[in-house]
Amino acid sequence: MEASSLPAALELVVGGGAGLSPEKRAVLRASLLLLQRDYRFERVWFWGCIQGVRGTYYIAEGLGPDRAAPRSRLYSLNCVEWSLLPPVTAEMVVQAEQLKGRFQGDPSFEYKYTEIKEEDAERLFEDGKEPMIKEEARLVATIEQIDKAVGIIPRGAFLKTPRGSVHENRNFEGLSLAEAKKLSSYFHFTVPVNLKNKTLLEKADLDPSTDFLDSLEHDIPPGSWTVQLEKGSTVVVLRSLLWLGLTFYHIPMTKQYGYIYFGTGEKNFDLPFML
C-alpha cells in the first residue's frame, strides 16, 4: 500500500477490521515519507501490522526500479523509529515454520523448539546444541511467507521487459467492474509456479509482458479467497482466509489498488476443514 495514499487507502479496507487511529495514520504517513528519503527508496509501501502479545510490529517495504527484485523490509514498534530487517533465507523460513503461537512483540526474544519434525531434527541439531531463533528472524520469515502466499496485484498493473525486469505499467487504468470480480484478474506478485506447468496451447493466448505470474483462480485450497463489493459497489475487496487479516482493494477503472495485513502472523491451518 503506497505511503503517499495511505490515509485514503486505509478507509477502503476498514470493513475488514484493518484500522489505525487518525493520530497513528498521520504519524505513520509522515514517518514513511522520511523513511523513503533517508534510505533513498524509489517507493515505500506500508505492508501492515503483526500484533504481538506485548507490542505491535509496523512493517514497511522499500522498493527500487525493478519491482520484482528483493525488497528491503523494515519494522517499527512506534511508527517513528525504523529498523532494517535482515534478508530472508530458506533456513529462516524452515525454522519459522516450526514455531507456533503468537509473536511476543520483542525483536530480541528467543524461541526454543518444542516440536520438531523427525526429518528436520538431524539438520537442526547438527552442532549438538538446542537451536534457538530470535523473533526478528521469525518476523522476516513470516512476512516472506505471507507475501508469497497472498501478496497480489491486478492483471496488467506491471509489465515484464524482455530483459526480465518488472516495472509499473503507466498505461494501466484499472480493471473493469466485470473483470475486477474475477479471481483470474489477480496475480500473485512472486515467482510463478503454476505458469511453468501450462502447456504451449494454454500459453498461446497469454501476453508474456503482462501474464507472467500465477493467477488466484487455481489457489489451493479452492475457496481460500472471498470477493466482495463495498462502498456502494465502487470498491472490490479480496480477503484471504488462509492468512486471516490480509485485505486487498481495487477501485475499478482507476489505478488505485493495494493490500495490507493486520493480523497475528499465524496461518489458518484449519481452512480445509472450514470450507
mmCIF file of C-alpha atoms in Angstrom:
data_model
loop_
_atom_site.group_PDB
_atom_site.id
_atom_site.type_symbol
_atom_site.label_atom_id
_atom_site.label_comp_id
_atom_site.label_asym_id
_atom_site.label_seq_id
_atom_site.Cartn_x
_atom_site.Cartn_y
_atom_site.Cartn_z
ATOM 1 C CA MET A 1 0.000 0.000 0.000
ATOM 2 C CA GLU A 2 1.563 3.282 -1.158
ATOM 3 C CA ALA A 3 2.753 5.528 1.670
ATOM 4 C CA SER A 4 1.541 8.672 -0.119
ATOM 5 C CA SER A 5 -2.048 7.384 -0.394
ATOM 6 C CA LEU A 6 -2.144 5.624 2.971
ATOM 7 C CA PRO A 7 -4.976 7.555 4.727
ATOM 8 C CA ALA A 8 -7.405 7.175 1.813
ATOM 9 C CA ALA A 9 -6.423 3.544 1.216
ATOM 10 C CA LEU A 10 -6.989 2.588 4.844
ATOM 11 C CA GLU A 11 -10.521 3.985 4.638
ATOM 12 C CA LEU A 12 -11.252 1.483 1.856
ATOM 13 C CA VAL A 13 -10.246 -1.587 3.876
ATOM 14 C CA VAL A 14 -11.666 -0.751 7.316
ATOM 15 C CA GLY A 15 -14.501 -3.188 6.661
ATOM 16 C CA GLY A 16 -12.028 -5.990 7.283
ATOM 17 C CA GLY A 17 -11.113 -4.620 10.691
ATOM 18 C CA ALA A 18 -7.887 -3.059 9.399
ATOM 19 C CA GLY A 19 -7.837 0.213 11.254
ATOM 20 C CA LEU A 20 -5.460 2.747 12.749
ATOM 21 C CA SER A 21 -6.329 5.788 14.793
ATOM 22 C CA PRO A 22 -6.219 9.157 12.973
ATOM 23 C CA GLU A 23 -3.181 10.141 15.028
ATOM 24 C CA LYS A 24 -1.370 6.910 14.164
ATOM 25 C CA ARG A 25 -2.177 7.345 10.463
ATOM 26 C CA ALA A 26 -0.762 10.873 10.422
ATOM 27 C CA VAL A 27 2.432 9.864 12.226
ATOM 28 C CA LEU A 28 2.859 6.794 10.036
ATOM 29 C CA ARG A 29 2.433 8.661 6.750
ATOM 30 C CA ALA A 30 4.980 11.335 7.716
ATOM 31 C CA SER A 31 7.375 8.697 9.017
ATOM 32 C CA LEU A 32 7.201 6.619 5.826
ATOM 33 C CA LEU A 33 7.937 9.632 3.622
ATOM 34 C CA LEU A 34 11.022 10.379 5.742
ATOM 35 C CA LEU A 35 11.974 6.714 5.502
ATOM 36 C CA GLN A 36 11.822 6.898 1.723
ATOM 37 C CA ARG A 37 14.068 9.953 1.708
ATOM 38 C CA ASP A 38 16.620 8.645 4.200
ATOM 39 C CA TYR A 39 17.038 5.202 2.589
ATOM 40 C CA ARG A 40 16.671 6.597 -0.954
ATOM 41 C CA PHE A 41 13.969 4.125 -1.919
ATOM 42 C CA GLU A 42 12.092 4.771 -5.157
ATOM 43 C CA ARG A 43 8.847 3.741 -3.449
ATOM 44 C CA VAL A 44 7.799 2.790 0.076
ATOM 45 C CA TRP A 45 4.857 0.503 0.764
ATOM 46 C CA PHE A 46 3.174 0.169 4.124
ATOM 47 C CA TRP A 47 2.874 -3.603 4.392
ATOM 48 C CA GLY A 48 0.782 -3.758 7.564
ATOM 49 C CA CYS A 49 0.991 -4.859 11.189
ATOM 50 C CA ILE A 50 1.732 -8.063 13.059
ATOM 51 C CA GLN A 51 0.227 -7.932 16.512
ATOM 52 C CA GLY A 52 2.246 -9.446 19.344
ATOM 53 C CA VAL A 53 1.402 -10.144 22.960
ATOM 54 C CA ARG A 54 3.365 -7.171 24.295
ATOM 55 C CA GLY A 55 3.642 -4.972 21.204
ATOM 56 C CA THR A 56 2.820 -4.493 17.534
ATOM 57 C CA TYR A 57 5.216 -4.592 14.603
ATOM 58 C CA TYR A 58 4.537 -1.992 11.900
ATOM 59 C CA ILE A 59 6.073 -3.188 8.642
ATOM 60 C CA ALA A 60 7.259 -1.172 5.634
ATOM 61 C CA GLU A 61 8.866 -2.284 2.379
ATOM 62 C CA GLY A 62 11.290 -0.251 0.274
ATOM 63 C CA LEU A 63 11.370 -0.807 -3.483
ATOM 64 C CA GLY A 64 13.839 0.001 -6.236
ATOM 65 C CA PRO A 65 13.368 0.418 -10.015
ATOM 66 C CA ASP A 66 12.843 -3.342 -10.554
ATOM 67 C CA ARG A 67 9.668 -4.197 -8.666
ATOM 68 C CA ALA A 68 10.425 -7.939 -8.821
ATOM 69 C CA ALA A 69 13.792 -7.529 -7.093
ATOM 70 C CA PRO A 70 14.087 -8.442 -3.386
ATOM 71 C CA ARG A 71 12.569 -5.723 -1.233
ATOM 72 C CA SER A 72 14.110 -4.048 1.787
ATOM 73 C CA ARG A 73 11.903 -4.658 4.817
ATOM 74 C CA LEU A 74 11.789 -2.532 7.942
ATOM 75 C CA TYR A 75 9.825 -2.652 11.181
ATOM 76 C CA SER A 76 8.893 -0.188 13.873
ATOM 77 C CA LEU A 77 7.311 -0.538 17.278
ATOM 78 C CA ASN A 78 6.150 3.083 17.476
ATOM 79 C CA CYS A 79 5.740 4.189 13.809
ATOM 80 C CA VAL A 80 8.643 6.637 14.233
ATOM 81 C CA GLU A 81 11.890 4.702 14.662
ATOM 82 C CA TRP A 82 12.549 2.063 11.979
ATOM 83 C CA SER A 83 14.966 -0.871 11.935
ATOM 84 C CA LEU A 84 16.094 -2.718 8.820
ATOM 85 C CA LEU A 85 15.285 -6.429 8.829
ATOM 86 C CA PRO A 86 17.920 -8.919 7.595
ATOM 87 C CA PRO A 87 17.404 -10.570 4.194
ATOM 88 C CA VAL A 88 15.277 -13.701 4.436
ATOM 89 C CA THR A 89 16.879 -17.102 3.894
ATOM 90 C CA ALA A 90 15.405 -20.526 3.240
ATOM 91 C CA GLU A 91 16.678 -21.648 6.647
ATOM 92 C CA MET A 92 14.805 -18.815 8.368
ATOM 93 C CA VAL A 93 11.563 -19.914 6.722
ATOM 94 C CA VAL A 94 12.078 -23.559 7.736
ATOM 95 C CA GLN A 95 12.845 -22.525 11.312
ATOM 96 C CA ALA A 96 9.845 -20.180 11.499
ATOM 97 C CA GLU A 97 7.521 -22.939 10.300
ATOM 98 C CA GLN A 98 8.434 -24.944 13.412
ATOM 99 C CA LEU A 99 7.155 -22.210 15.730
ATOM 100 C CA LYS A 100 3.571 -21.973 16.911
ATOM 101 C CA GLY A 101 1.672 -19.343 18.831
ATOM 102 C CA ARG A 102 1.615 -15.566 18.957
ATOM 103 C CA PHE A 103 4.510 -13.190 18.438
ATOM 104 C CA GLN A 104 5.758 -11.571 21.635
ATOM 105 C CA GLY A 105 6.365 -8.077 20.279
ATOM 106 C CA ASP A 106 10.039 -8.154 21.327
ATOM 107 C CA PRO A 107 12.573 -8.494 18.447
ATOM 108 C CA SER A 108 15.257 -9.907 20.767
ATOM 109 C CA PHE A 109 13.004 -12.612 22.211
ATOM 110 C CA GLU A 110 14.427 -16.105 21.622
ATOM 111 C CA TYR A 111 12.281 -19.142 20.885
ATOM 112 C CA LYS A 112 13.178 -22.702 21.753
ATOM 113 C CA TYR A 113 11.971 -25.500 19.521
ATOM 114 C CA THR A 114 9.379 -27.588 21.323
ATOM 115 C CA GLU A 115 8.074 -29.671 18.439
ATOM 116 C CA ILE A 116 10.483 -30.655 15.681
ATOM 117 C CA LYS A 117 9.693 -32.996 12.837
ATOM 118 C CA GLU A 118 11.894 -36.080 12.714
ATOM 119 C CA GLU A 119 13.252 -35.251 9.261
ATOM 120 C CA ASP A 120 14.277 -31.759 10.464
ATOM 121 C CA ALA A 121 15.742 -32.792 13.800
ATOM 122 C CA GLU A 122 19.077 -34.088 12.488
ATOM 123 C CA ARG A 123 19.784 -30.955 10.483
ATOM 124 C CA LEU A 124 18.727 -28.531 13.229
ATOM 125 C CA PHE A 125 20.782 -30.280 15.916
ATOM 126 C CA GLU A 126 23.967 -30.686 13.831
ATOM 127 C CA ASP A 127 26.170 -28.837 16.321
ATOM 128 C CA GLY A 128 24.743 -30.703 19.303
ATOM 129 C CA LYS A 129 23.168 -27.563 20.765
ATOM 130 C CA GLU A 130 19.495 -26.817 21.098
ATOM 131 C CA PRO A 131 18.691 -24.400 18.248
ATOM 132 C CA MET A 132 17.082 -21.066 19.009
ATOM 133 C CA ILE A 133 15.582 -18.453 16.756
ATOM 134 C CA LYS A 134 15.116 -14.784 17.512
ATOM 135 C CA GLU A 135 11.747 -13.189 16.943
ATOM 136 C CA GLU A 136 13.313 -10.802 14.431
ATOM 137 C CA ALA A 137 14.182 -13.776 12.196
ATOM 138 C CA ARG A 138 10.702 -15.227 12.649
ATOM 139 C CA LEU A 139 9.235 -11.852 11.728
ATOM 140 C CA VAL A 140 11.035 -11.525 8.392
ATOM 141 C CA ALA A 141 10.315 -15.175 7.539
ATOM 142 C CA THR A 142 6.608 -14.717 8.259
ATOM 143 C CA ILE A 143 6.437 -11.573 6.115
ATOM 144 C CA GLU A 144 8.064 -13.519 3.278
ATOM 145 C CA GLN A 145 5.566 -16.374 3.659
ATOM 146 C CA ILE A 146 2.594 -14.007 3.582
ATOM 147 C CA ASP A 147 3.936 -12.069 0.597
ATOM 148 C CA LYS A 148 4.463 -15.274 -1.389
ATOM 149 C CA ALA A 149 1.098 -16.767 -0.484
ATOM 150 C CA VAL A 150 -1.257 -13.778 -0.638
ATOM 151 C CA GLY A 151 0.624 -10.692 -1.885
ATOM 152 C CA ILE A 152 -1.346 -9.840 -5.047
ATOM 153 C CA ILE A 153 -1.669 -7.281 -7.857
ATOM 154 C CA PRO A 154 -4.280 -6.694 -10.596
ATOM 155 C CA ARG A 155 -3.596 -8.089 -14.067
ATOM 156 C CA GLY A 156 -1.827 -5.502 -16.209
ATOM 157 C CA ALA A 157 -0.564 -3.345 -13.340
ATOM 158 C CA PHE A 158 3.028 -4.410 -14.027
ATOM 159 C CA LEU A 159 4.984 -5.184 -17.187
ATOM 160 C CA LYS A 160 7.882 -7.574 -17.664
ATOM 161 C CA THR A 161 10.580 -6.343 -20.024
ATOM 162 C CA PRO A 162 12.490 -8.638 -22.435
ATOM 163 C CA ARG A 163 15.461 -8.391 -20.050
ATOM 164 C CA GLY A 164 13.388 -9.829 -17.210
ATOM 165 C CA SER A 165 12.939 -6.742 -15.036
ATOM 166 C CA VAL A 166 9.448 -5.753 -13.855
ATOM 167 C CA HIS A 167 8.117 -2.188 -13.901
ATOM 168 C CA GLU A 168 4.820 -0.459 -13.255
ATOM 169 C CA ASN A 169 2.597 -0.195 -16.306
ATOM 170 C CA ARG A 170 1.985 3.513 -16.888
ATOM 171 C CA ASN A 171 -0.888 2.681 -19.228
ATOM 172 C CA PHE A 172 -2.768 0.673 -16.598
ATOM 173 C CA GLU A 173 -6.124 2.341 -15.997
ATOM 174 C CA GLY A 174 -7.671 -0.310 -13.761
ATOM 175 C CA LEU A 175 -9.847 -3.347 -14.349
ATOM 176 C CA SER A 176 -13.439 -3.127 -15.480
ATOM 177 C CA LEU A 177 -16.021 -3.958 -12.831
ATOM 178 C CA ALA A 178 -16.815 -7.263 -14.536
ATOM 179 C CA GLU A 179 -13.135 -8.270 -14.652
ATOM 180 C CA ALA A 180 -12.434 -6.992 -11.142
ATOM 181 C CA LYS A 181 -14.892 -9.537 -9.699
ATOM 182 C CA LYS A 182 -12.937 -12.492 -11.157
ATOM 183 C CA LEU A 183 -10.083 -14.198 -9.293
ATOM 184 C CA SER A 184 -8.384 -14.780 -12.659
ATOM 185 C CA SER A 185 -7.842 -10.994 -12.884
ATOM 186 C CA TYR A 186 -5.401 -11.010 -9.958
ATOM 187 C CA PHE A 187 -1.849 -12.360 -9.807
ATOM 188 C CA HIS A 188 0.496 -13.469 -7.052
ATOM 189 C CA PHE A 189 3.361 -10.966 -7.034
ATOM 190 C CA THR A 190 6.048 -13.621 -6.633
ATOM 191 C CA VAL A 191 7.959 -16.175 -8.703
ATOM 192 C CA PRO A 192 5.352 -18.180 -10.691
ATOM 193 C CA VAL A 193 4.906 -21.907 -10.126
ATOM 194 C CA ASN A 194 1.746 -22.958 -11.975
ATOM 195 C CA LEU A 195 2.632 -20.918 -15.051
ATOM 196 C CA LYS A 196 5.601 -23.176 -15.762
ATOM 197 C CA ASN A 197 3.306 -26.218 -15.868
ATOM 198 C CA LYS A 198 0.961 -24.800 -18.515
ATOM 199 C CA THR A 199 1.011 -26.390 -21.965
ATOM 200 C CA LEU A 200 2.040 -24.475 -25.082
ATOM 201 C CA LEU A 201 -1.616 -24.394 -26.130
ATOM 202 C CA GLU A 202 -2.611 -22.793 -22.818
ATOM 203 C CA LYS A 203 0.190 -20.238 -23.139
ATOM 204 C CA ALA A 204 -0.816 -19.308 -26.688
ATOM 205 C CA ASP A 205 -3.421 -16.779 -25.503
ATOM 206 C CA LEU A 206 -1.184 -15.249 -22.824
ATOM 207 C CA ASP A 207 0.647 -11.958 -23.219
ATOM 208 C CA PRO A 208 4.210 -12.562 -21.929
ATOM 209 C CA SER A 209 4.564 -8.926 -20.884
ATOM 210 C CA THR A 210 1.532 -8.979 -18.552
ATOM 211 C CA ASP A 211 0.685 -12.670 -17.934
ATOM 212 C CA PHE A 212 3.989 -13.663 -16.368
ATOM 213 C CA LEU A 213 2.622 -14.531 -12.916
ATOM 214 C CA ASP A 214 0.254 -17.104 -11.377
ATOM 215 C CA SER A 215 -3.403 -16.098 -11.070
ATOM 216 C CA LEU A 216 -5.510 -16.652 -7.953
ATOM 217 C CA GLU A 217 -8.109 -18.857 -9.654
ATOM 218 C CA HIS A 218 -6.079 -22.046 -9.079
ATOM 219 C CA ASP A 219 -5.093 -21.377 -5.458
ATOM 220 C CA ILE A 220 -5.239 -24.347 -3.108
ATOM 221 C CA PRO A 221 -7.479 -24.953 -1.304
ATOM 222 C CA PRO A 222 -10.261 -23.636 -3.561
ATOM 223 C CA GLY A 223 -12.345 -21.060 -1.725
ATOM 224 C CA SER A 224 -9.412 -19.513 0.135
ATOM 225 C CA TRP A 225 -10.391 -16.047 -1.152
ATOM 226 C CA THR A 226 -13.555 -14.014 -0.712
ATOM 227 C CA VAL A 227 -14.526 -11.342 -3.265
ATOM 228 C CA GLN A 228 -16.877 -8.582 -2.160
ATOM 229 C CA LEU A 229 -18.189 -5.266 -3.481
ATOM 230 C CA GLU A 230 -18.150 -2.445 -0.940
ATOM 231 C CA LYS A 231 -18.717 1.315 -0.745
ATOM 232 C CA GLY A 232 -21.806 1.112 -2.941
ATOM 233 C CA SER A 233 -20.208 -1.380 -5.351
ATOM 234 C CA THR A 234 -17.408 1.083 -6.145
ATOM 235 C CA VAL A 235 -14.617 -0.922 -4.480
ATOM 236 C CA VAL A 236 -13.717 -4.581 -4.994
ATOM 237 C CA VAL A 237 -12.253 -6.160 -1.852
ATOM 238 C CA LEU A 238 -10.483 -9.523 -1.663
ATOM 239 C CA ARG A 239 -9.767 -11.150 1.685
ATOM 240 C CA SER A 240 -7.612 -14.182 2.346
ATOM 241 C CA LEU A 241 -8.989 -16.977 4.505
ATOM 242 C CA LEU A 242 -5.576 -18.663 4.581
ATOM 243 C CA TRP A 243 -3.791 -15.711 6.185
ATOM 244 C CA LEU A 244 -6.577 -14.013 8.096
ATOM 245 C CA GLY A 245 -6.047 -10.268 8.135
ATOM 246 C CA LEU A 246 -4.820 -9.856 4.549
ATOM 247 C CA THR A 247 -7.089 -7.446 2.642
ATOM 248 C CA PHE A 248 -6.679 -6.298 -0.964
ATOM 249 C CA TYR A 249 -8.697 -3.496 -2.566
ATOM 250 C CA HIS A 250 -9.108 -2.149 -6.084
ATOM 251 C CA ILE A 251 -11.284 0.656 -7.420
ATOM 252 C CA PRO A 252 -12.323 -0.464 -10.928
ATOM 253 C CA MET A 253 -11.357 1.812 -13.841
ATOM 254 C CA THR A 254 -8.710 3.542 -11.722
ATOM 255 C CA LYS A 255 -5.066 2.927 -10.795
ATOM 256 C CA GLN A 256 -5.939 2.633 -7.120
ATOM 257 C CA TYR A 257 -5.171 -0.770 -5.588
ATOM 258 C CA GLY A 258 -3.142 -2.285 -2.784
ATOM 259 C CA TYR A 259 -3.092 -4.808 0.019
ATOM 260 C CA ILE A 260 -2.453 -4.634 3.707
ATOM 261 C CA TYR A 261 -2.115 -7.150 6.521
ATOM 262 C CA PHE A 262 -3.444 -6.705 10.052
ATOM 263 C CA GLY A 263 -3.145 -9.950 11.970
ATOM 264 C CA THR A 264 -1.201 -12.130 14.374
ATOM 265 C CA GLY A 265 1.150 -13.658 11.787
ATOM 266 C CA GLU A 266 -0.413 -17.113 12.160
ATOM 267 C CA LYS A 267 -1.512 -19.222 9.213
ATOM 268 C CA ASN A 268 -5.058 -20.611 9.265
ATOM 269 C CA PHE A 269 -4.320 -24.342 9.148
ATOM 270 C CA ASP A 270 -7.996 -25.098 9.839
ATOM 271 C CA LEU A 271 -9.118 -23.652 6.499
ATOM 272 C CA PRO A 272 -9.524 -27.010 4.651
ATOM 273 C CA PHE A 273 -11.950 -28.141 7.373
ATOM 274 C CA MET A 274 -13.894 -24.867 7.259
ATOM 275 C CA LEU A 275 -14.697 -24.973 3.534
#
